[in-house]
Amino acid sequence: MKQSILQVTGLTMDFGGIRALNSLDLDVKSGEIVALIGPNGAGKTTFFNCITGIYTPTAGDIFLTPPDSSKKISLKGLKPNQVTEKGLARTFQNIRLFAKMTVLENVMIGRHCRTKAFVFGAIFRTAATRKEEKSIIETSYAILEKLGLAEFANEFADNLPYGAQRRLEIARALATEPLLLLLDEPAAGMNPQETIALDKLIKKISLDGQAILLIEHDMQLVMSLSDRIFVMDYGKKIAQGTPAEIRENPVVIKAYLGEEVDA
Amino acid sequence: MDYFIELFFSGLTRGSIYALIALGYTMVYGIIGLINFAHGEIYMIGAFTAFIVATVLSIYGFPLFSIVIIAGLAAVVWSSSYGYTIEKIAYKPLRHAPRLSPLISAIGMSIFLQNYVLLAQTSDFLPFPTLIPDWEFMEPIAHIVGTTDLAILVTTVMVMVLLTVVIKFTKIGKAMRATAQDRMMATLVGINVNNVISATFIVGSALAAIGGLLIASHIGQINFYIGFIAGIKAFTAAVLGGIGSIPGAVLGSFVLGLTESFATGYVSSDYEDVFAFSLLVLILIFKPSGLLGKATNQKV
Amino acid sequence: MVSLKELKKGLLTSLWFVFLTFPIIVIKVDPIQRTVIWRWQNALYMALGTFGIYLLVKYYQHRKENQPSRPKNTEQTESFLHGILQKPLQRKILVGVVATIAVLFPHFFSTYQTNVMTTALMYVVLGLGLNIVVGLAGLLDLGFVAFYAVGAYTYALLNLHFGLGFWTVLPIGGLIAAMFGVLLGFPVLRLRGDYLAIVTLGFGEIIRLILENWGKFSKGPSGISNISRPGFLGMEFSLEQSILYTYYLMILFVIITIFVVNRLQDSRLGRAWIALREDEIACQAMGIDKRKTKLVAFSLGAFWAGIVGVMFAAKTTFINPASFTFLESAIILSIVVLGGMGSIIGVVFGALILILMPEYLRALSEYRMLAFGGILVCMMIFRPQGLISNIRRTYRFEKKPQ
């Protein structure tokens, strides 16, 4: 039995009188690809925002367990940057790159929380800073190469083609050395070829043992990638299981198609 | 006790003026999310126009009553024209620019207008003609509340009522409220958003002009710089009440006016502006959404 | 060509502006003498002026539409400059030329002009300081002058009461200003951009009003005079020598500032600032501490303003609150915006143009503030990236042998 990396229990989020998330349980084990699916407005992105510290959940617990230890780290109440530091990195559904920075610099930003040069180091460019800077550049470039973005390294991020921007979002998140990578609709707006390439890319990243949790609407992609799938509707988890189980699950079919199905 | 009442009325008077200017800030902010930094200058130009027209008419021997009407109308017409033109020149081209661009443009516009008036007119303080005579029936209480105070209060209340009617019941008022809630949706249901924005600037500027006319005749002198301080204070009032909210702007203005009046009356008049600015800083730190404003969550 | 329809529209536009500006520019009343002066010629100038500008704008638009490759022109001159700066040899030559001019300047120009140049250099440093805050970190600070005032008053008061010298107070002034920066920064940095702008403006005004009204502490509006000029190892300077010395000192400061800002913007911290400017939420999601990063930018900017404040007090030997009005903040902001937010060379050019131009075109000096206002508006509309836009550092890689 593999160890859980992320454990979410009873996560609840209220906006005013509206319950966007209702006592949600979810877990991701090391090296797994898990998908979170559900109709529009089911609360998937809200879930991401809650576990990454952008929203503070009304109730529930979020724990992160590094694979090499058994100590659970609570993420509840942490700020987004602290969550990232602990090892949860995300991409955004509507691309949020740093438009006026180069592609390489976008990835270098991801290294921020793993490095420490500050005012003094920056001004006097000490040996330690120089070494650190060199390692930032090398690591970032290696990530770009791996994701097939090396040719764009010195371009401004907003000059990239759409598919490459999506990949850059992933590259940037990977640069933070996450224990768990969160992808928010990585295939949104992609054409079929790009989606196939993305499918390969995510599998490639996963081969290195990277745990991934993704939100996605493209069912083919979800079924091809996921080890397990969680299904949400109206802020609640309505099903979970392997792709094969989910495909046959009448509750899921009902949620998606709105039909009356005799269970 | 008389002193207290005197300060109270003086606070209400100040509050009325702030309210007339603050409404322009809050309406523009509600619709295009811009702090119209040049709004104080509109008010100053309103006061100047009223001053120039009133003085010319009095030199040519017009009766007082007609001077008040014509100078008031002139102030409203010209201020509105300035508001309309400024929006077209300095803000409209920047509607899709990054958030700070229109603000910097507004600051530029404010500096430009101040110096335009300074160069075309003078940097000296100019004596503003008395437009509101002391009425006789006010005699017994004149030491507590002056005729101009009363005139300002009455005018402000009348203007507020009129504004409420316009916003609640007219077609353009409804279009304004719709645009403030969701500009994209307003466009989709066939509202010409450009016209709504222009109308907002025109109405806001007209209110500021009335404010300018009233305060100038109250204080009795004007110069090119009055818009800056008044603008900042009215903005404070708008933020205090919750920027974007019309009742909030009025409430905030009266709170600010009374605070200033009592603080200068009982503490020290040297620090009058410090009180206002400190209040602004404190509100923004502790209650950025203001008294009647709603906190908004940023969409991710 | 401009069509007949456009001519008509241009005519209407100019008529509108004549109407708009009529009471302010045509009528001038003297309420004491009770006379009215009608300056009809101004209406004519306004009509011709606006008509001309309208045609110019239309012409420009037509050219842009008809020749899509044409507007690149401006970018070419820019990339020419960038090109020079990126080639090591040409870069060295350029730096050498600029350095020679800077060193020899006082020998070819009068003391007065050297003094003017020193002032311009002070604005270069102020601009570069504000550039950290506005240009790199994207925080619109409208009260920058407050920190400048803190620096100036720190030196003036310490000099007055304790006889402390320039070199002693220089770091103290910077640090106290930075402390004020942190003090203001802590509570306000979580505010949204435009609110932050207004709060900093309010803060700047509070500082000025306190200096003006707290007579016991600051000597009020009459200011503090007889502040010591900068010394050097206890040597006595004549006025002329002192001006020369201050000039070279300022050159040194400019070099240090450029050096530091340059290093900062290509560092881990500089990248974090720019990322923060581009997208706050994504920035936090990448593990950057928003508060800390903003606070550092804010206090570093304040530190620079404080240093220049000390310099200013020492140079003029007299300060009063009137030197630290909001307009001063606006001028420094204009420098940054005109030069190009985030661009070091841009800010240097911006400062030199904006400070020297009105000095040398006396006729213009009256219109200086009018021009500042106009520049801010025009830059935002026509060239928001400034005269010289910032270039990001590029990195070269060699293919690793597989």
mmCIF file of N, CA, C and O in Angstrom, chain B residues 55-125:
data_model
loop_
_atom_site.group_PDB
_atom_site.id
_atom_site.type_symbol
_atom_site.label_atom_id
_atom_site.label_comp_id
_atom_site.label_asym_id
_atom_site.label_seq_id
_atom_site.Cartn_x
_atom_site.Cartn_y
_atom_site.Cartn_z
ATOM 1 N N THR B 55 -18.840 87.703 -11.596
ATOM 2 C CA THR B 55 -18.174 89.001 -11.514
ATOM 3 C C THR B 55 -18.469 89.848 -12.756
ATOM 4 O O THR B 55 -18.766 91.044 -12.658
ATOM 5 N N VAL B 56 -18.400 89.190 -13.926
ATOM 6 C CA VAL B 56 -18.701 89.930 -15.161
ATOM 7 C C VAL B 56 -20.115 90.497 -15.097
ATOM 8 O O VAL B 56 -20.348 91.688 -15.365
ATOM 9 N N LEU B 57 -21.071 89.654 -14.703
ATOM 10 C CA LEU B 57 -22.457 90.108 -14.664
ATOM 11 C C LEU B 57 -22.655 91.235 -13.656
ATOM 12 O O LEU B 57 -23.367 92.193 -13.911
ATOM 13 N N SER B 58 -21.985 91.134 -12.522
ATOM 14 C CA SER B 58 -22.188 92.190 -11.514
ATOM 15 C C SER B 58 -21.542 93.488 -11.965
ATOM 16 O O SER B 58 -22.037 94.577 -11.690
ATOM 17 N N ILE B 59 -20.418 93.383 -12.710
ATOM 18 C CA ILE B 59 -19.804 94.603 -13.242
ATOM 19 C C ILE B 59 -20.742 95.259 -14.249
ATOM 20 O O ILE B 59 -20.902 96.479 -14.290
ATOM 21 N N TYR B 60 -21.407 94.399 -15.077
ATOM 22 C CA TYR B 60 -22.340 94.951 -16.042
ATOM 23 C C TYR B 60 -23.703 95.269 -15.431
ATOM 24 O O TYR B 60 -24.662 95.550 -16.147
ATOM 25 N N GLY B 61 -23.817 95.157 -14.118
ATOM 26 C CA GLY B 61 -25.004 95.649 -13.425
ATOM 27 C C GLY B 61 -26.241 94.781 -13.461
ATOM 28 O O GLY B 61 -27.364 95.279 -13.389
ATOM 29 N N PHE B 62 -26.062 93.468 -13.585
ATOM 30 C CA PHE B 62 -27.230 92.585 -13.548
ATOM 31 C C PHE B 62 -27.765 92.487 -12.110
ATOM 32 O O PHE B 62 -27.002 92.635 -11.157
ATOM 33 N N PRO B 63 -29.054 92.215 -11.950
ATOM 34 C CA PRO B 63 -29.596 92.057 -10.598
ATOM 35 C C PRO B 63 -29.099 90.752 -9.962
ATOM 36 O O PRO B 63 -28.832 89.776 -10.674
ATOM 37 N N LEU B 64 -28.981 90.738 -8.655
ATOM 38 C CA LEU B 64 -28.381 89.626 -7.926
ATOM 39 C C LEU B 64 -29.031 88.289 -8.256
ATOM 40 O O LEU B 64 -28.351 87.282 -8.497
ATOM 41 N N PHE B 65 -30.378 88.324 -8.287
ATOM 42 C CA PHE B 65 -31.105 87.082 -8.514
ATOM 43 C C PHE B 65 -30.697 86.415 -9.835
ATOM 44 O O PHE B 65 -30.397 85.232 -9.898
ATOM 45 N N SER B 66 -30.624 87.223 -10.888
ATOM 46 C CA SER B 66 -30.260 86.659 -12.190
ATOM 47 C C SER B 66 -28.800 86.217 -12.190
ATOM 48 O O SER B 66 -28.431 85.231 -12.841
ATOM 49 N N ILE B 67 -27.959 86.912 -11.429
ATOM 50 C CA ILE B 67 -26.545 86.512 -11.366
ATOM 51 C C ILE B 67 -26.427 85.116 -10.790
ATOM 52 O O ILE B 67 -25.718 84.255 -11.327
ATOM 53 N N VAL B 68 -27.153 84.866 -9.686
ATOM 54 C CA VAL B 68 -27.077 83.554 -9.037
ATOM 55 C C VAL B 68 -27.478 82.461 -10.019
ATOM 56 O O VAL B 68 -26.779 81.454 -10.186
ATOM 57 N N ILE B 69 -28.597 82.694 -10.718
ATOM 58 C CA ILE B 69 -29.085 81.670 -11.648
ATOM 59 C C ILE B 69 -28.100 81.442 -12.789
ATOM 60 O O ILE B 69 -27.702 80.313 -13.088
ATOM 61 N N ILE B 70 -27.658 82.539 -13.414
ATOM 62 C CA ILE B 70 -26.789 82.392 -14.588
ATOM 63 C C ILE B 70 -25.428 81.809 -14.203
ATOM 64 O O ILE B 70 -24.930 80.890 -14.854
ATOM 65 N N ALA B 71 -24.851 82.322 -13.106
ATOM 66 C CA ALA B 71 -23.536 81.812 -12.693
ATOM 67 C C ALA B 71 -23.641 80.339 -12.335
ATOM 68 O O ALA B 71 -22.771 79.530 -12.696
ATOM 69 N N GLY B 72 -24.711 79.970 -11.642
ATOM 70 C CA GLY B 72 -24.902 78.566 -11.280
ATOM 71 C C GLY B 72 -25.014 77.690 -12.516
ATOM 72 O O GLY B 72 -24.356 76.652 -12.625
ATOM 73 N N LEU B 73 -25.839 78.132 -13.463
ATOM 74 C CA LEU B 73 -26.004 77.368 -14.700
ATOM 75 C C LEU B 73 -24.685 77.241 -15.450
ATOM 76 O O LEU B 73 -24.313 76.162 -15.921
ATOM 77 N N ALA B 74 -23.962 78.368 -15.530
ATOM 78 C CA ALA B 74 -22.681 78.355 -16.250
ATOM 79 C C ALA B 74 -21.736 77.357 -15.605
ATOM 80 O O ALA B 74 -21.091 76.553 -16.289
ATOM 81 N N ALA B 75 -21.662 77.377 -14.268
ATOM 82 C CA ALA B 75 -20.765 76.451 -13.571
ATOM 83 C C ALA B 75 -21.127 75.016 -13.913
ATOM 84 O O ALA B 75 -20.256 74.189 -14.235
ATOM 85 N N VAL B 76 -22.431 74.718 -13.872
ATOM 86 C CA VAL B 76 -22.862 73.350 -14.148
ATOM 87 C C VAL B 76 -22.548 72.954 -15.592
ATOM 88 O O VAL B 76 -21.986 71.891 -15.860
ATOM 89 N N VAL B 77 -22.877 73.857 -16.525
ATOM 90 C CA VAL B 77 -22.662 73.537 -17.944
ATOM 91 C C VAL B 77 -21.181 73.313 -18.231
ATOM 92 O O VAL B 77 -20.783 72.311 -18.836
ATOM 93 N N TRP B 78 -20.345 74.229 -17.774
ATOM 94 C CA TRP B 78 -18.933 74.097 -18.115
ATOM 95 C C TRP B 78 -18.279 72.931 -17.393
ATOM 96 O O TRP B 78 -17.512 72.178 -17.985
ATOM 97 N N SER B 79 -18.565 72.770 -16.120
ATOM 98 C CA SER B 79 -17.971 71.636 -15.405
ATOM 99 C C SER B 79 -18.346 70.330 -16.072
ATOM 100 O O SER B 79 -17.499 69.457 -16.275
ATOM 101 N N SER B 80 -19.622 70.200 -16.439
ATOM 102 C CA SER B 80 -20.050 68.964 -17.095
ATOM 103 C C SER B 80 -19.307 68.774 -18.403
ATOM 104 O O SER B 80 -18.896 67.666 -18.748
ATOM 105 N N SER B 81 -19.131 69.855 -19.148
ATOM 106 C CA SER B 81 -18.407 69.751 -20.410
ATOM 107 C C SER B 81 -16.970 69.302 -20.178
ATOM 108 O O SER B 81 -16.445 68.484 -20.927
ATOM 109 N N TYR B 82 -16.353 69.851 -19.148
ATOM 110 C CA TYR B 82 -14.994 69.420 -18.830
ATOM 111 C C TYR B 82 -14.976 67.941 -18.465
ATOM 112 O O TYR B 82 -14.128 67.176 -18.945
ATOM 113 N N GLY B 83 -15.910 67.543 -17.602
ATOM 114 C CA GLY B 83 -15.959 66.138 -17.197
ATOM 115 C C GLY B 83 -16.089 65.227 -18.399
ATOM 116 O O GLY B 83 -15.353 64.246 -18.548
ATOM 117 N N TYR B 84 -17.002 65.591 -19.295
ATOM 118 C CA TYR B 84 -17.254 64.801 -20.498
ATOM 119 C C TYR B 84 -15.994 64.706 -21.363
ATOM 120 O O TYR B 84 -15.584 63.641 -21.796
ATOM 121 N N THR B 85 -15.351 65.875 -21.568
ATOM 122 C CA THR B 85 -14.173 65.926 -22.439
ATOM 123 C C THR B 85 -13.000 65.151 -21.836
ATOM 124 O O THR B 85 -12.306 64.421 -22.544
ATOM 125 N N ILE B 86 -12.807 65.319 -20.533
ATOM 126 C CA ILE B 86 -11.686 64.634 -19.881
ATOM 127 C C ILE B 86 -11.839 63.126 -20.022
ATOM 128 O O ILE B 86 -10.880 62.414 -20.324
ATOM 129 N N GLU B 87 -13.061 62.657 -19.857
ATOM 130 C CA GLU B 87 -13.264 61.199 -19.982
ATOM 131 C C GLU B 87 -12.889 60.740 -21.382
ATOM 132 O O GLU B 87 -12.209 59.738 -21.553
ATOM 133 N N LYS B 88 -13.313 61.529 -22.386
ATOM 134 C CA LYS B 88 -13.046 61.138 -23.765
ATOM 135 C C LYS B 88 -11.549 61.157 -24.081
ATOM 136 O O LYS B 88 -11.051 60.301 -24.795
ATOM 137 N N ILE B 89 -10.843 62.155 -23.545
ATOM 138 C CA ILE B 89 -9.421 62.278 -23.876
ATOM 139 C C ILE B 89 -8.556 61.340 -23.044
ATOM 140 O O ILE B 89 -7.749 60.593 -23.574
ATOM 141 N N ALA B 90 -8.739 61.380 -21.724
ATOM 142 C CA ALA B 90 -7.733 60.771 -20.852
ATOM 143 C C ALA B 90 -8.095 59.381 -20.363
ATOM 144 O O ALA B 90 -7.215 58.636 -19.960
ATOM 145 N N TYR B 91 -9.381 59.013 -20.358
ATOM 146 C CA TYR B 91 -9.730 57.714 -19.775
ATOM 147 C C TYR B 91 -10.211 56.707 -20.802
ATOM 148 O O TYR B 91 -9.902 55.536 -20.718
ATOM 149 N N LYS B 92 -10.993 57.200 -21.792
ATOM 150 C CA LYS B 92 -11.591 56.253 -22.731
ATOM 151 C C LYS B 92 -10.546 55.425 -23.486
ATOM 152 O O LYS B 92 -10.706 54.216 -23.624
ATOM 153 N N PRO B 93 -9.438 56.053 -23.956
ATOM 154 C CA PRO B 93 -8.457 55.231 -24.672
ATOM 155 C C PRO B 93 -7.798 54.183 -23.774
ATOM 156 O O PRO B 93 -7.151 53.280 -24.274
ATOM 157 N N LEU B 94 -7.941 54.331 -22.470
ATOM 158 C CA LEU B 94 -7.238 53.436 -21.549
ATOM 159 C C LEU B 94 -8.159 52.424 -20.900
ATOM 160 O O LEU B 94 -7.831 51.834 -19.884
ATOM 161 N N ARG B 95 -9.336 52.225 -21.503
ATOM 162 C CA ARG B 95 -10.312 51.392 -20.808
ATOM 163 C C ARG B 95 -9.845 49.954 -20.633
ATOM 164 O O ARG B 95 -10.257 49.273 -19.718
ATOM 165 N N HIS B 96 -8.971 49.479 -21.523
ATOM 166 C CA HIS B 96 -8.525 48.094 -21.373
ATOM 167 C C HIS B 96 -7.063 48.016 -20.972
ATOM 168 O O HIS B 96 -6.443 46.964 -21.059
ATOM 169 N N ALA B 97 -6.511 49.135 -20.534
ATOM 170 C CA ALA B 97 -5.106 49.176 -20.126
ATOM 171 C C ALA B 97 -4.982 48.621 -18.706
ATOM 172 O O ALA B 97 -5.973 48.473 -18.012
ATOM 173 N N PRO B 98 -3.741 48.333 -18.273
ATOM 174 C CA PRO B 98 -3.551 47.898 -16.889
ATOM 175 C C PRO B 98 -4.117 48.927 -15.912
ATOM 176 O O PRO B 98 -4.188 50.118 -16.225
ATOM 177 N N ARG B 99 -4.476 48.460 -14.744
ATOM 178 C CA ARG B 99 -5.217 49.254 -13.784
ATOM 179 C C ARG B 99 -4.581 50.591 -13.421
ATOM 180 O O ARG B 99 -5.270 51.582 -13.214
ATOM 181 N N LEU B 100 -3.249 50.616 -13.351
ATOM 182 C CA LEU B 100 -2.609 51.846 -12.903
ATOM 183 C C LEU B 100 -2.557 52.906 -14.006
ATOM 184 O O LEU B 100 -2.439 54.086 -13.723
ATOM 185 N N SER B 101 -2.654 52.496 -15.266
ATOM 186 C CA SER B 101 -2.528 53.467 -16.356
ATOM 187 C C SER B 101 -3.562 54.592 -16.280
ATOM 188 O O SER B 101 -3.189 55.760 -16.315
ATOM 189 N N PRO B 102 -4.873 54.280 -16.187
ATOM 190 C CA PRO B 102 -5.818 55.392 -16.107
ATOM 191 C C PRO B 102 -5.631 56.240 -14.854
ATOM 192 O O PRO B 102 -5.877 57.442 -14.888
ATOM 193 N N LEU B 103 -5.152 55.644 -13.780
ATOM 194 C CA LEU B 103 -4.932 56.431 -12.563
ATOM 195 C C LEU B 103 -3.810 57.440 -12.781
ATOM 196 O O LEU B 103 -3.933 58.616 -12.414
ATOM 197 N N ILE B 104 -2.723 56.994 -13.401
ATOM 198 C CA ILE B 104 -1.619 57.918 -13.684
ATOM 199 C C ILE B 104 -2.107 58.999 -14.648
ATOM 200 O O ILE B 104 -1.803 60.178 -14.492
ATOM 201 N N SER B 105 -2.890 58.600 -15.631
ATOM 202 C CA SER B 105 -3.446 59.561 -16.573
ATOM 203 C C SER B 105 -4.308 60.585 -15.832
ATOM 204 O O SER B 105 -4.266 61.785 -16.123
ATOM 205 N N ALA B 106 -5.088 60.119 -14.866
ATOM 206 C CA ALA B 106 -5.947 61.020 -14.094
ATOM 207 C C ALA B 106 -5.122 62.003 -13.280
ATOM 208 O O ALA B 106 -5.451 63.194 -13.191
ATOM 209 N N ILE B 107 -4.021 61.512 -12.696
ATOM 210 C CA ILE B 107 -3.146 62.400 -11.927
ATOM 211 C C ILE B 107 -2.560 63.461 -12.856
ATOM 212 O O ILE B 107 -2.522 64.644 -12.533
ATOM 213 N N GLY B 108 -2.138 63.016 -14.039
ATOM 214 C CA GLY B 108 -1.613 63.950 -15.033
ATOM 215 C C GLY B 108 -2.655 65.001 -15.385
ATOM 216 O O GLY B 108 -2.365 66.197 -15.442
ATOM 217 N N MET B 109 -3.881 64.558 -15.604
ATOM 218 C CA MET B 109 -4.967 65.469 -15.964
ATOM 219 C C MET B 109 -5.181 66.495 -14.849
ATOM 220 O O MET B 109 -5.392 67.680 -15.108
ATOM 221 N N SER B 110 -5.119 66.019 -13.607
ATOM 222 C CA SER B 110 -5.320 66.907 -12.470
ATOM 223 C C SER B 110 -4.248 68.003 -12.425
ATOM 224 O O SER B 110 -4.551 69.191 -12.292
ATOM 225 N N ILE B 111 -2.991 67.586 -12.587
ATOM 226 C CA ILE B 111 -1.900 68.567 -12.577
ATOM 227 C C ILE B 111 -2.056 69.533 -13.755
ATOM 228 O O ILE B 111 -1.870 70.742 -13.617
ATOM 229 N N PHE B 112 -2.426 68.986 -14.896
ATOM 230 C CA PHE B 112 -2.584 69.796 -16.097
ATOM 231 C C PHE B 112 -3.656 70.867 -15.879
ATOM 232 O O PHE B 112 -3.430 72.052 -16.131
ATOM 233 N N LEU B 113 -4.805 70.466 -15.368
ATOM 234 C CA LEU B 113 -5.909 71.420 -15.208
ATOM 235 C C LEU B 113 -5.583 72.504 -14.178
ATOM 236 O O LEU B 113 -5.900 73.677 -14.376
ATOM 237 N N GLN B 114 -4.941 72.101 -13.092
ATOM 238 C CA GLN B 114 -4.544 73.097 -12.094
ATOM 239 C C GLN B 114 -3.692 74.183 -12.723
ATOM 240 O O GLN B 114 -3.905 75.370 -12.518
ATOM 241 N N ASN B 115 -2.710 73.733 -13.500
ATOM 242 C CA ASN B 115 -1.781 74.701 -14.059
ATOM 243 C C ASN B 115 -2.364 75.467 -15.225
ATOM 244 O O ASN B 115 -1.953 76.587 -15.497
ATOM 245 N N TYR B 116 -3.328 74.858 -15.879
ATOM 246 C CA TYR B 116 -4.046 75.545 -16.948
ATOM 247 C C TYR B 116 -4.796 76.740 -16.368
ATOM 248 O O TYR B 116 -4.702 77.862 -16.885
ATOM 249 N N VAL B 117 -5.472 76.518 -15.257
ATOM 250 C CA VAL B 117 -6.192 77.629 -14.628
ATOM 251 C C VAL B 117 -5.202 78.647 -14.054
ATOM 252 O O VAL B 117 -5.382 79.856 -14.183
ATOM 253 N N LEU B 118 -4.132 78.124 -13.467
ATOM 254 C CA LEU B 118 -3.112 79.011 -12.902
ATOM 255 C C LEU B 118 -2.552 79.939 -13.981
ATOM 256 O O LEU B 118 -2.420 81.143 -13.783
ATOM 257 N N LEU B 119 -2.233 79.377 -15.148
ATOM 258 C CA LEU B 119 -1.614 80.180 -16.201
ATOM 259 C C LEU B 119 -2.621 81.118 -16.857
ATOM 260 O O LEU B 119 -2.303 82.263 -17.169
ATOM 261 N N ALA B 120 -3.850 80.627 -17.073
ATOM 262 C CA ALA B 120 -4.824 81.455 -17.782
ATOM 263 C C ALA B 120 -5.436 82.506 -16.866
ATOM 264 O O ALA B 120 -5.893 83.549 -17.332
ATOM 265 N N GLN B 121 -5.441 82.218 -15.558
ATOM 266 C CA GLN B 121 -6.007 83.200 -14.641
ATOM 267 C C GLN B 121 -4.918 83.753 -13.727
ATOM 268 O O GLN B 121 -4.118 84.550 -14.170
ATOM 269 N N THR B 122 -4.869 83.289 -12.505
ATOM 270 C CA THR B 122 -3.868 83.818 -11.584
ATOM 271 C C THR B 122 -3.631 82.838 -10.451
ATOM 272 O O THR B 122 -4.433 81.929 -10.228
ATOM 273 N N SER B 123 -2.507 83.007 -9.751
ATOM 274 C CA SER B 123 -2.264 82.130 -8.604
ATOM 275 C C SER B 123 -2.792 82.764 -7.321
ATOM 276 O O SER B 123 -2.801 82.149 -6.280
ATOM 277 N N ASP B 124 -3.228 84.024 -7.402
ATOM 278 C CA ASP B 124 -3.709 84.714 -6.196
ATOM 279 C C ASP B 124 -5.070 84.180 -5.770
ATOM 280 O O ASP B 124 -5.813 83.611 -6.549
ATOM 281 N N PHE B 125 -5.372 84.420 -4.510
ATOM 282 C CA PHE B 125 -6.728 84.155 -4.055
ATOM 283 C C PHE B 125 -7.639 85.245 -4.588
ATOM 284 O O PHE B 125 -7.289 86.427 -4.549
#
